[in-house]
Coordinates of C-alpha atoms in Angstrom, one line a residue:
X36 CA 50.6 -15.2 -10.1
X37 CA 49.1 -18.1 -8.3
X38 CA 47.8 -21.1 -10.2
X39 CA 44.2 -20.6 -11.4
X40 CA 41.5 -22.5 -9.4
X41 CA 38.3 -23.8 -10.9
X42 CA 36.6 -21.1 -13.0
X43 CA 32.8 -20.7 -13.6
X44 CA 32.1 -18.2 -16.5
X45 CA 28.8 -17.1 -15.0
X46 CA 26.9 -18.5 -12.1
X47 CA 23.8 -17.5 -10.1
X48 CA 23.8 -18.3 -6.4
X49 CA 20.7 -17.0 -4.7
X50 CA 20.9 -13.2 -4.8
X51 CA 24.5 -13.2 -6.1
X52 CA 25.8 -13.4 -9.6
X53 CA 29.4 -14.5 -10.2
X54 CA 30.6 -13.5 -13.7
X55 CA 34.1 -14.5 -14.7
X56 CA 35.0 -15.1 -11.0
X57 CA 37.5 -17.7 -10.1
X58 CA 36.3 -19.8 -7.2
X59 CA 38.2 -19.4 -4.0
X60 CA 40.1 -22.6 -3.0
X61 CA 38.9 -24.6 0.0
X62 CA 42.1 -23.6 1.8
X63 CA 41.5 -19.9 1.3
X64 CA 37.8 -20.3 2.4
X65 CA 39.0 -22.0 5.6
X66 CA 41.5 -19.2 6.2
X67 CA 39.1 -16.3 5.7
X68 CA 36.0 -17.7 7.4
X69 CA 37.0 -16.7 10.9
X70 CA 37.6 -13.1 9.8
X71 CA 34.0 -12.9 8.6
X72 CA 32.4 -13.6 11.9
X73 CA 33.0 -10.3 13.7
X74 CA 30.4 -7.6 14.4
X75 CA 30.1 -4.1 15.7
X76 CA 27.7 -1.9 17.8
X77 CA 26.8 1.7 17.3
X78 CA 24.9 4.1 19.6
X79 CA 21.4 5.2 18.4
X80 CA 20.6 7.2 21.6
X81 CA 19.2 6.9 25.1
X82 CA 15.9 5.3 26.0
X83 CA 13.5 6.9 28.5
X84 CA 14.3 4.3 31.1
X85 CA 18.0 5.1 31.0
X86 CA 19.1 2.2 28.9
X87 CA 21.1 2.6 25.6
X88 CA 19.7 1.9 22.2
X89 CA 22.2 0.4 19.9
X90 CA 22.3 -1.2 16.5
X91 CA 24.2 -4.5 16.1
X92 CA 24.0 -7.8 14.3
X93 CA 23.3 -11.2 15.8
X94 CA 22.2 -12.9 12.6
X95 CA 22.3 -11.7 9.0
X96 CA 21.5 -8.0 9.4
X97 CA 21.7 -5.2 11.9
X98 CA 18.7 -4.6 14.2
X99 CA 17.9 -2.4 17.2
X100 CA 18.9 -3.6 20.7
X101 CA 18.5 -2.4 24.2
X102 CA 21.5 -2.4 26.6
X103 CA 20.6 -1.6 30.2
X104 CA 24.1 -1.4 31.9
X105 CA 27.8 -1.5 31.0
X106 CA 28.5 -4.8 29.2
X107 CA 24.9 -5.9 29.8
X108 CA 22.9 -8.3 27.6
X109 CA 21.8 -6.9 24.3
X110 CA 18.0 -7.3 24.1
X111 CA 16.9 -7.4 20.5
X112 CA 13.9 -5.1 19.9
X113 CA 13.3 -5.3 16.1
X114 CA 13.2 -8.4 13.9
X115 CA 12.7 -6.9 10.4
X116 CA 13.6 -8.6 7.1
X117 CA 15.7 -5.5 6.1
X118 CA 18.7 -4.1 8.0
X119 CA 18.3 -1.0 10.2
X120 CA 20.3 1.9 8.6
X121 CA 19.4 4.8 11.0
X122 CA 17.5 5.2 14.3
X123 CA 16.6 8.0 16.8
X124 CA 14.9 8.0 20.2
X125 CA 14.0 10.7 22.7
X126 CA 15.4 10.3 26.2
X127 CA 12.4 12.2 27.6
X128 CA 10.5 10.3 30.2
X129 CA 7.4 10.7 28.1
X130 CA 9.1 9.1 25.0
X131 CA 6.7 6.9 23.2
X132 CA 9.0 4.9 20.9
X133 CA 11.8 4.7 18.5
X134 CA 11.8 6.1 14.9
X135 CA 14.1 4.2 12.5
X136 CA 14.9 3.5 8.9
X137 CA 15.4 0.2 7.1
X138 CA 17.0 -0.5 3.7
X139 CA 13.9 -1.4 1.8
X140 CA 13.5 -2.9 -1.7
X141 CA 14.9 -0.9 -4.5
X142 CA 17.3 1.1 -2.2
X143 CA 14.3 3.1 -0.9
X144 CA 14.5 3.7 2.9
X145 CA 11.5 2.5 4.8
X146 CA 10.4 4.6 7.8
X147 CA 9.2 2.5 10.8
X148 CA 8.4 2.9 14.5
X149 CA 9.1 0.7 17.5
X150 CA 6.2 1.4 19.9
X151 CA 7.0 1.0 23.6
X152 CA 3.4 0.3 24.5
X153 CA 3.0 -2.9 22.5
X154 CA 6.5 -3.5 21.0
X155 CA 5.1 -3.5 17.4
X156 CA 7.0 -2.1 14.5
X157 CA 4.6 -0.5 12.1
X158 CA 5.7 0.8 8.7
X159 CA 5.0 4.5 8.2
X160 CA 3.3 5.2 4.9
X161 CA 5.4 8.2 4.0
X162 CA 6.7 9.7 0.7
X163 CA 10.3 8.8 -0.1
X164 CA 12.5 9.6 2.9
X165 CA 15.4 11.7 1.8
X166 CA 17.9 11.6 4.7
X167 CA 18.7 9.8 7.9
X168 CA 17.7 12.9 10.0
X169 CA 14.9 11.7 12.4
X170 CA 14.4 14.6 14.9
X171 CA 12.4 14.1 18.1
X172 CA 10.4 16.8 19.7
X173 CA 11.4 17.6 23.4
X174 CA 8.2 16.0 24.7
X175 CA 9.1 12.7 23.1
X176 CA 5.9 12.5 21.1
X177 CA 6.7 13.7 17.6
X178 CA 9.4 13.0 15.0
X179 CA 10.2 15.3 12.1
X180 CA 11.8 13.9 9.0
X181 CA 12.7 15.0 5.4
X182 CA 10.7 13.6 2.5
X183 CA 10.4 14.2 -1.2
X184 CA 7.9 16.9 -2.2
X185 CA 5.3 16.5 -4.9
X186 CA 7.5 18.2 -7.5
X187 CA 10.1 15.4 -7.2
X188 CA 12.9 18.0 -7.0
X189 CA 12.7 19.6 -3.5
X190 CA 12.3 18.2 0.0
X191 CA 9.7 19.1 2.6
X192 CA 9.5 18.3 6.3
X193 CA 6.8 15.9 7.6
X194 CA 6.1 14.6 11.1
X195 CA 4.4 11.6 12.8
X196 CA 3.8 10.3 16.3
X197 CA 5.4 6.9 16.9
X198 CA 3.2 6.3 19.9
X199 CA 0.1 7.9 18.5
X200 CA -1.0 9.0 15.0
X201 CA 1.3 7.2 12.5
X202 CA -0.1 9.2 9.5
X203 CA 2.5 11.7 8.5
X204 CA 1.4 15.4 8.4
X205 CA 3.1 18.3 6.6
X206 CA 5.1 20.6 8.9
X207 CA 7.1 22.7 6.5
X208 CA 6.3 22.9 2.8
X209 CA 9.2 22.8 0.3
X210 CA 8.4 25.8 -2.0
X211 CA 11.7 26.2 -3.9
X212 CA 13.8 25.0 -1.0
X213 CA 14.9 21.6 0.1
X214 CA 14.4 21.5 3.8
X215 CA 16.2 19.2 6.3
X216 CA 15.3 19.2 10.0
X217 CA 18.1 19.7 12.4
X218 CA 16.6 20.2 15.9
X219 CA 13.5 21.2 17.8
X220 CA 13.6 24.2 20.2
X221 CA 13.4 23.3 23.9
X222 CA 9.8 24.6 24.1
X223 CA 8.8 22.6 21.0
X224 CA 7.5 25.6 19.1
X225 CA 10.2 25.8 16.4
X226 CA 12.4 23.7 14.3
X227 CA 15.9 24.6 13.2
X228 CA 16.1 23.6 9.6
X229 CA 18.6 23.7 6.8
X230 CA 18.5 24.3 3.0
X231 CA 21.4 22.9 1.1
X232 CA 22.1 25.4 -1.7
X233 CA 24.8 23.2 -3.1
X234 CA 27.5 20.9 -1.8
X235 CA 29.6 23.9 -0.7
X236 CA 26.9 26.1 0.9
X237 CA 23.9 25.7 3.2
X238 CA 21.5 28.1 4.9
X239 CA 19.9 27.9 8.4
X240 CA 16.3 28.9 9.0
X241 CA 13.8 28.9 11.9
X242 CA 10.5 27.3 11.2
X243 CA 7.3 27.7 13.2
X244 CA 5.8 24.3 13.6
X245 CA 2.3 25.6 14.1
X246 CA 2.1 28.0 11.0
X247 CA 4.8 26.5 8.8
X248 CA 6.4 30.0 8.4
X249 CA 10.2 30.2 8.0
X250 CA 12.7 32.9 8.9
X251 CA 16.3 33.0 7.9
X252 CA 19.0 32.7 10.6
X253 CA 21.3 35.7 10.2
X254 CA 25.0 35.2 10.7
X255 CA 27.5 38.1 10.9
X256 CA 29.5 36.5 8.1
X257 CA 28.1 33.9 5.7
X258 CA 29.9 30.6 6.3
X259 CA 31.1 28.4 3.5
X260 CA 29.4 25.4 5.1
X261 CA 27.3 24.5 8.1
X262 CA 27.7 20.8 9.0
X263 CA 25.6 20.6 12.2
X264 CA 23.4 23.0 14.3
X265 CA 21.1 22.7 17.3
X266 CA 19.4 25.0 19.8
X267 CA 21.2 25.7 23.0
X268 CA 19.4 24.4 26.0
X269 CA 18.3 27.9 27.0
X270 CA 16.4 28.2 23.7
X271 CA 18.0 31.6 23.0
X272 CA 21.2 30.5 21.3
X273 CA 22.3 28.1 18.6
X274 CA 25.3 25.8 18.7
X275 CA 26.7 25.2 15.2
X276 CA 29.7 23.7 13.4
X277 CA 30.5 26.1 10.6
X278 CA 33.5 26.6 8.3
X279 CA 34.4 30.3 7.8
X280 CA 38.1 29.7 7.1
X281 CA 40.4 26.7 6.8
X282 CA 38.6 24.5 9.4
X283 CA 35.1 23.8 10.6
X284 CA 34.8 25.1 14.2
X285 CA 32.2 24.9 16.9
X286 CA 30.4 28.2 17.6
X287 CA 27.6 29.6 19.7
X288 CA 25.3 32.2 17.9
X289 CA 22.9 34.6 19.6
X290 CA 20.4 35.2 16.7
X291 CA 19.0 38.3 18.3
X292 CA 22.3 40.2 18.3
X293 CA 24.2 38.1 15.7
X294 CA 27.0 37.7 18.2
X295 CA 29.1 34.6 17.2
X296 CA 31.4 33.1 19.8
X297 CA 33.9 30.5 18.7
X298 CA 34.4 27.8 21.3
X299 CA 37.2 25.9 19.5
X300 CA 39.4 28.7 18.0
X301 CA 42.4 27.0 19.6
X302 CA 41.8 23.7 17.7
X303 CA 43.6 23.7 14.3
X304 CA 41.4 20.8 13.0
X305 CA 37.9 20.3 11.8
X306 CA 35.2 19.8 14.5
X307 CA 33.0 17.0 13.2
X308 CA 30.4 16.4 15.9
X309 CA 29.0 17.9 19.2
X310 CA 26.4 17.5 21.8
X311 CA 25.1 19.7 24.7
X312 CA 23.7 18.5 28.0
X313 CA 20.1 19.4 28.7
X314 CA 21.0 21.7 31.6
X315 CA 23.6 23.5 29.5
X316 CA 26.6 22.7 31.7
X317 CA 28.5 20.4 29.3
X318 CA 29.3 20.8 25.7
X319 CA 31.1 17.8 24.1
X320 CA 32.8 17.9 20.7
X321 CA 35.0 15.7 18.5
X322 CA 37.9 17.1 16.6
X323 CA 39.3 15.3 13.6
X324 CA 43.1 15.4 14.3
X325 CA 44.8 14.2 11.1
X326 CA 42.2 11.4 10.8
X327 CA 42.0 10.4 14.5
X328 CA 39.0 11.6 16.6
X329 CA 39.7 13.5 19.8
X330 CA 36.9 13.9 22.3
X331 CA 36.7 17.0 24.5
X332 CA 34.1 18.1 27.0
X333 CA 33.7 21.7 28.1
X334 CA 32.4 22.2 31.7
X335 CA 30.9 25.7 31.4
X336 CA 30.4 26.1 35.2
X337 CA 33.9 25.0 36.2
X338 CA 35.3 26.7 33.1
X339 CA 37.5 23.8 32.3
X340 CA 38.0 21.4 29.4
X341 CA 38.0 17.6 30.0
X342 CA 39.8 15.1 27.8
X343 CA 38.5 11.6 28.4
X344 CA 41.2 8.9 28.3
X345 CA 41.0 5.2 27.3
X346 CA 39.0 5.4 24.0
X347 CA 40.2 3.5 21.0
X348 CA 42.5 5.5 18.7
X349 CA 40.3 5.9 15.7
X350 CA 36.8 7.3 15.1
X351 CA 34.3 8.7 17.6
X352 CA 30.7 9.4 16.5
X353 CA 27.1 9.5 17.7
X354 CA 27.5 11.8 20.7
X355 CA 24.3 11.9 22.9
X356 CA 23.7 13.1 26.4
X357 CA 21.0 11.4 28.5
X358 CA 18.0 13.4 29.7
X359 CA 19.7 14.4 33.0
X360 CA 22.8 15.6 31.2
X361 CA 25.1 13.4 33.4
X362 CA 26.1 10.7 30.9
X363 CA 27.5 11.1 27.4
X364 CA 27.1 8.1 25.1
X365 CA 29.2 7.7 22.0
X366 CA 30.4 5.1 19.4
X367 CA 34.2 4.5 19.3
X368 CA 36.3 2.2 17.1
X369 CA 40.0 1.8 16.3
X370 CA 42.0 -0.1 13.7
X371 CA 42.2 -3.1 16.1
X372 CA 38.8 -2.7 17.9
X373 CA 35.4 -2.9 16.3
X374 CA 32.9 -0.1 16.9
X375 CA 31.3 -0.2 20.4
X376 CA 29.1 1.9 22.6
X377 CA 30.9 3.8 25.4
X378 CA 29.6 6.1 28.1
X379 CA 31.5 9.0 29.7
X380 CA 30.4 10.8 32.9
X381 CA 32.0 14.2 33.1
X382 CA 31.3 14.9 36.8
X383 CA 33.5 11.9 37.9
X384 CA 35.7 11.9 34.7
X385 CA 34.9 8.1 34.3
X386 CA 34.6 6.1 31.1
X387 CA 32.7 2.8 30.7
X388 CA 32.4 0.4 27.8
X389 CA 28.8 -0.6 27.3
X390 CA 29.2 -3.2 24.5
X391 CA 32.1 -5.5 23.7
X392 CA 31.9 -6.6 20.0
X393 CA 33.8 -9.6 18.8
X394 CA 36.4 -9.6 16.0
X395 CA 35.6 -13.3 15.4
X396 CA 37.5 -16.5 16.2
X397 CA 40.9 -14.9 15.5
X398 CA 43.7 -13.8 17.9
X399 CA 43.1 -10.1 18.5
X400 CA 46.7 -9.8 19.6
X401 CA 47.7 -10.3 15.9
X402 CA 45.7 -7.3 14.7
X403 CA 47.8 -4.6 13.1
X404 CA 47.6 -0.9 13.9
X405 CA 48.6 1.4 11.1
X406 CA 51.5 3.9 11.0
X407 CA 50.8 7.5 9.9
X408 CA 53.3 8.5 7.3
X409 CA 53.8 11.2 4.7
X410 CA 55.0 10.7 1.1
X411 CA 56.1 13.4 -1.4
X412 CA 53.8 14.2 -4.2
X413 CA 54.6 15.6 -7.7
X414 CA 54.0 19.3 -6.9
X415 CA 55.5 21.7 -4.5
X416 CA 54.1 23.5 -1.4
X417 CA 55.9 25.7 1.2
X418 CA 59.1 25.7 -0.6
X419 CA 59.4 21.9 -1.0
X420 CA 57.6 18.8 -2.2
X421 CA 54.0 18.6 -1.1
X422 CA 53.7 15.9 1.5
X423 CA 50.6 13.8 1.4
X424 CA 49.3 11.8 4.4
X425 CA 48.8 8.0 4.4
X426 CA 48.1 5.2 6.8
X427 CA 50.3 2.0 6.4
X428 CA 49.5 -1.4 7.7
X429 CA 52.4 -3.8 7.5
X430 CA 52.7 -7.6 8.1
X431 CA 54.9 -8.7 11.0
X432 CA 56.7 -11.1 8.6
X433 CA 59.8 -10.1 6.6
X434 CA 59.3 -8.4 3.2
X435 CA 59.2 -7.5 0.5
X436 CA 55.4 -7.5 0.7
X437 CA 52.8 -7.2 -2.0
X438 CA 50.9 -3.9 -1.6
X439 CA 47.2 -3.2 -1.5
X440 CA 46.5 0.6 -1.9
X441 CA 43.0 1.4 -0.5
X442 CA 41.8 4.8 -1.9
X443 CA 39.1 6.6 0.2
X444 CA 35.7 7.3 -1.2
X445 CA 36.2 10.4 -3.2
X446 CA 36.6 14.1 -2.6
X447 CA 34.1 14.2 0.4
X448 CA 35.7 11.2 2.2
X449 CA 38.8 10.9 4.3
X450 CA 40.5 7.6 5.1
X451 CA 40.2 7.1 8.9
X452 CA 41.7 4.2 10.9
X453 CA 38.6 2.2 11.9
X454 CA 38.2 -1.5 12.2
X455 CA 38.2 -3.3 8.8
X456 CA 38.2 -7.1 8.8
X457 CA 39.3 -7.3 5.1
X458 CA 42.3 -5.0 5.7
X459 CA 43.3 -7.1 8.7
X460 CA 42.9 -10.4 6.7
X461 CA 45.0 -9.0 3.8
X462 CA 47.8 -8.1 6.2
X463 CA 47.7 -11.0 8.6
X464 CA 46.9 -13.9 6.2
X465 CA 47.7 -12.9 2.6
X466 CA 50.8 -10.9 3.6
X467 CA 49.9 -7.7 1.9
X468 CA 51.0 -4.3 3.2
X469 CA 48.0 -2.1 3.0
X470 CA 48.5 1.6 2.3
X471 CA 45.5 4.0 2.6
X472 CA 46.5 7.5 1.2
X473 CA 44.5 10.7 1.5
X474 CA 45.1 12.4 -1.8
X475 CA 44.4 16.0 -2.5
X476 CA 40.7 16.8 -2.2
X477 CA 40.2 14.8 1.0
X478 CA 38.6 16.7 3.9
X479 CA 40.1 16.9 7.3
X480 CA 43.3 18.7 6.4
X481 CA 42.0 22.2 5.8
X482 CA 40.0 24.0 3.1
X483 CA 43.1 24.7 1.0
X484 CA 44.0 21.0 0.7
X485 CA 40.3 20.1 0.0
X486 CA 40.1 22.7 -2.8
X487 CA 43.1 21.1 -4.6
X488 CA 40.9 18.2 -5.7
X489 CA 37.8 20.1 -6.8
X490 CA 36.4 20.2 -10.3
X491 CA 38.9 19.7 -13.1
X492 CA 41.7 19.4 -10.7
X493 CA 40.3 16.1 -9.5
X494 CA 42.6 14.4 -12.0
X495 CA 45.6 15.7 -10.0
X496 CA 44.6 13.1 -7.4
X497 CA 45.5 10.4 -9.9
X498 CA 48.9 12.0 -10.2
X499 CA 49.1 11.7 -6.4
X500 CA 48.7 7.9 -6.8
X501 CA 51.5 8.0 -9.3
X502 CA 53.7 9.7 -6.6
X503 CA 52.7 7.0 -4.1
X504 CA 53.7 4.3 -6.6
X505 CA 57.1 6.0 -6.9
X506 CA 57.4 6.0 -3.0
X507 CA 56.5 2.3 -2.9
X508 CA 59.2 1.6 -5.5
X509 CA 62.0 2.8 -3.2
X510 CA 60.8 1.0 0.0
X511 CA 62.9 -2.2 0.5
X512 CA 60.1 -4.0 2.4
X513 CA 57.5 -3.4 -0.4
X514 CA 57.3 -5.3 -3.7
X515 CA 56.7 -2.7 -6.4
X516 CA 55.9 -5.5 -8.9
X517 CA 52.8 -6.6 -6.9
X518 CA 50.7 -3.5 -6.3
X519 CA 46.9 -3.7 -6.4
X520 CA 44.7 -0.5 -6.3
X521 CA 41.4 -0.7 -4.5
X522 CA 38.7 2.0 -4.3
X523 CA 35.1 2.4 -3.2
X524 CA 32.5 4.8 -4.7
X525 CA 34.3 7.9 -5.9
X526 CA 37.5 6.4 -4.7
X527 CA 37.1 3.7 -7.2
X528 CA 37.1 6.3 -9.9
X529 CA 40.6 7.4 -8.8
X530 CA 41.6 3.7 -8.6
X531 CA 40.4 2.9 -12.1
X532 CA 41.9 6.0 -13.6
X533 CA 45.2 5.2 -11.9
X534 CA 45.0 1.6 -13.0
X535 CA 44.8 2.9 -16.6
X536 CA 47.4 5.6 -16.2
X537 CA 50.0 3.5 -14.5
X538 CA 49.3 0.1 -16.0
X539 CA 53.0 -0.7 -16.2
X540 CA 53.4 -0.3 -12.4
X541 CA 50.2 -1.9 -11.1
X542 CA 49.2 -5.6 -11.1
X543 CA 45.4 -5.1 -10.9
X544 CA 42.5 -3.3 -9.4
X545 CA 39.3 -3.7 -7.3
X546 CA 36.3 -1.4 -7.6
X547 CA 33.6 -1.5 -4.9
X548 CA 30.4 0.3 -5.8
X549 CA 32.5 2.4 -8.1
X550 CA 31.7 5.6 -10.0
X551 CA 32.7 3.7 -13.1
X552 CA 31.6 5.8 -16.0
X553 CA 34.2 5.7 -18.7
X554 CA 33.6 9.5 -19.3
X555 CA 35.2 10.1 -15.9
X556 CA 38.2 7.9 -16.4
X557 CA 41.1 9.1 -18.5
X558 CA 43.0 6.7 -20.8
X559 CA 40.3 4.1 -20.4
X560 CA 41.6 2.1 -23.4
X561 CA 44.8 1.4 -21.4
X562 CA 42.8 -0.5 -18.8
X563 CA 44.2 -4.0 -19.4
X564 CA 45.2 -5.2 -15.9
X565 CA 43.1 -7.8 -14.0
X566 CA 40.1 -6.1 -12.4
X567 CA 37.5 -7.1 -9.8
X568 CA 34.2 -5.2 -9.9
X569 CA 31.7 -5.5 -7.0
X570 CA 28.3 -4.0 -7.5
X571 CA 24.9 -3.7 -5.9
X572 CA 22.1 -4.1 -8.4
X573 CA 19.9 -1.6 -6.6
X574 CA 22.6 1.1 -6.4
X575 CA 21.3 4.5 -7.3
X576 CA 24.6 6.4 -6.6
X577 CA 26.8 4.3 -8.8
X578 CA 24.3 2.6 -11.1
X579 CA 24.8 -1.1 -12.2
X580 CA 24.6 -0.2 -15.9
X581 CA 27.9 1.8 -15.5
X582 CA 29.6 -1.2 -13.9
X583 CA 28.3 -3.4 -16.7
X584 CA 29.7 -1.0 -19.4
X585 CA 33.0 -1.1 -17.6
X586 CA 33.0 -4.9 -17.6
X587 CA 32.3 -5.0 -21.3
X588 CA 34.8 -2.3 -22.2
X589 CA 37.6 -3.7 -20.1
X590 CA 37.1 -7.2 -21.4
X591 CA 37.2 -5.6 -24.9
X592 CA 40.6 -4.3 -24.1
X593 CA 41.7 -7.9 -23.2
X594 CA 41.5 -7.4 -19.5
X595 CA 40.7 -10.2 -17.1
X596 CA 37.5 -9.0 -15.3
X597 CA 35.8 -10.6 -12.3
X598 CA 32.3 -9.3 -11.8
X599 CA 30.2 -9.9 -8.6
X600 CA 26.7 -8.5 -8.4
X601 CA 24.3 -8.6 -5.3
X602 CA 20.7 -8.3 -6.4
X603 CA 19.5 -7.2 -3.0
X604 CA 22.1 -4.6 -2.2
X605 CA 22.4 -0.9 -3.0
X606 CA 25.5 1.4 -2.6
X607 CA 26.5 -0.2 0.7
X608 CA 26.4 -4.0 1.2
X609 CA 24.4 -4.5 4.5
X610 CA 23.7 -8.2 4.5
X611 CA 26.3 -10.5 6.1
X612 CA 26.1 -13.2 3.3
X613 CA 26.8 -10.6 0.6
X614 CA 29.7 -9.0 2.6
X615 CA 31.2 -12.4 3.1
X616 CA 30.9 -13.1 -0.6
X617 CA 32.7 -10.0 -1.8
X618 CA 35.4 -10.3 0.8
X619 CA 36.0 -14.0 -0.1
X620 CA 36.1 -13.1 -3.8
X621 CA 38.4 -10.2 -3.2
X622 CA 40.7 -12.5 -1.1
X623 CA 40.8 -14.9 -4.1
X624 CA 41.6 -12.1 -6.4
X625 CA 44.5 -10.8 -4.2
X626 CA 45.8 -14.4 -3.9
X627 CA 45.6 -14.7 -7.6
X628 CA 47.8 -11.6 -8.1
X629 CA 50.5 -12.8 -5.8
X630 CA 49.4 -12.7 -2.1
X631 CA 49.2 -15.5 0.4
X632 CA 52.6 -17.0 -0.3

């Protein structure tokens, strides 16, 4: 291990609390600072004037910006004290504003409007908003959203007018359901809404926006899960992504006849997003191909499928056609490119980049793309060892390298190769090889693989990490004596359990917003390795009291525990200063355990 720098037992610095954290050396701060300066841009939709609405950061937090042309200037529209976490706009020429959410105090989302008429951003006095679904009516006047009902258990649907009456009104009462708005019908008379029965099953319903009455949408076979649904432009059909078998596929449903046509039956992967042009000619969809997004656009008049070329190899999200149906906006990022806004025009098969986000004052030529590999697990499948997928980032210098294992966020999260400054810093500067496995239970590889990690079998994912440690041990360019496990949210649960289970093979662990309850971690008394815990004090998903119990218990075992708390953050750190702090502390922790030599 590296020599210990100056240590402060507990220190308050603004909104940050450092407890048992060793201060990063000046040399390390100098090396990591350039990697903290980067930013990204994500598509929020089209504006009525044909410009793009994006979220990006110029100062401390993300705000809304307008971009009028490819690589044009980013005009900042909002200047709130809290970061923007979701936004929606109507591309209709009669659109009156933008509806958006900010991360308010106490982790409670605040609903706001940006009004085109006077450029003000009033706060909407609404009950607690329950999701990021902000759904515009086709005339660009009304926004439907999900809010907590009076019983505190279910959710109802309210509506307000960003350019007019800001007082929310009830559209659909909860009853014993928890409604979430998905889309308005083209004529504005109905809403397509969802009731999530449980994490594995959801129902679709029609709602009359004038009477509040609801009618179930009948499907010929009940799907296991519906992940997205919208009215077809003709108003008679519904496009939906539903999982009936191994994979989620894109379908078109005729509710009157219950005829269901599968549009992607030749794609043996999950479909994760789609959009349809207003004239109905184009249907765009994104397939998750072993963790890498693949965009396709169906031209229903020419009866052909287009495959846009030139996008980063990574994640594609936020599909949105403009009002004319000629331009498709999307967010794309790769392991070596931050997220940016792109626009594809199907008629000419042309692709244009609309924003160019910086990685910071570092040489982008040194950024490392990961290799997709498979490693054998402890059980068998198809007559041999079950092979599990992983992404491996390796330094360009000779090994053997210390190893950072980044475990994805739980059973509902799949590791995807997007841009991550901390991963690139660990590889390029500290000399770590970073391995991101997708253990059993991860989505994206079929229903059967996902089911392997459900319920009591979740502990089998810990055994998968044990198999990965065996694989690491036989790689000549990896140092099996310097392996650190890192997990976020539910992924931290697997990391912590593995840290306890395989203490003799692991040097330490990092938990980010971790599900850290001892009751969910086997062999907790064996947790004696150095541990870094990063926590948002306002986190309602992984409460701070669980992290504090973990700190106390691990220290009681004799473990060296670094504890960093941000008072003004919830489950996700959204302020640059706080993100900079956790990454700097994590860099010092990795250096302490043997990196940076």
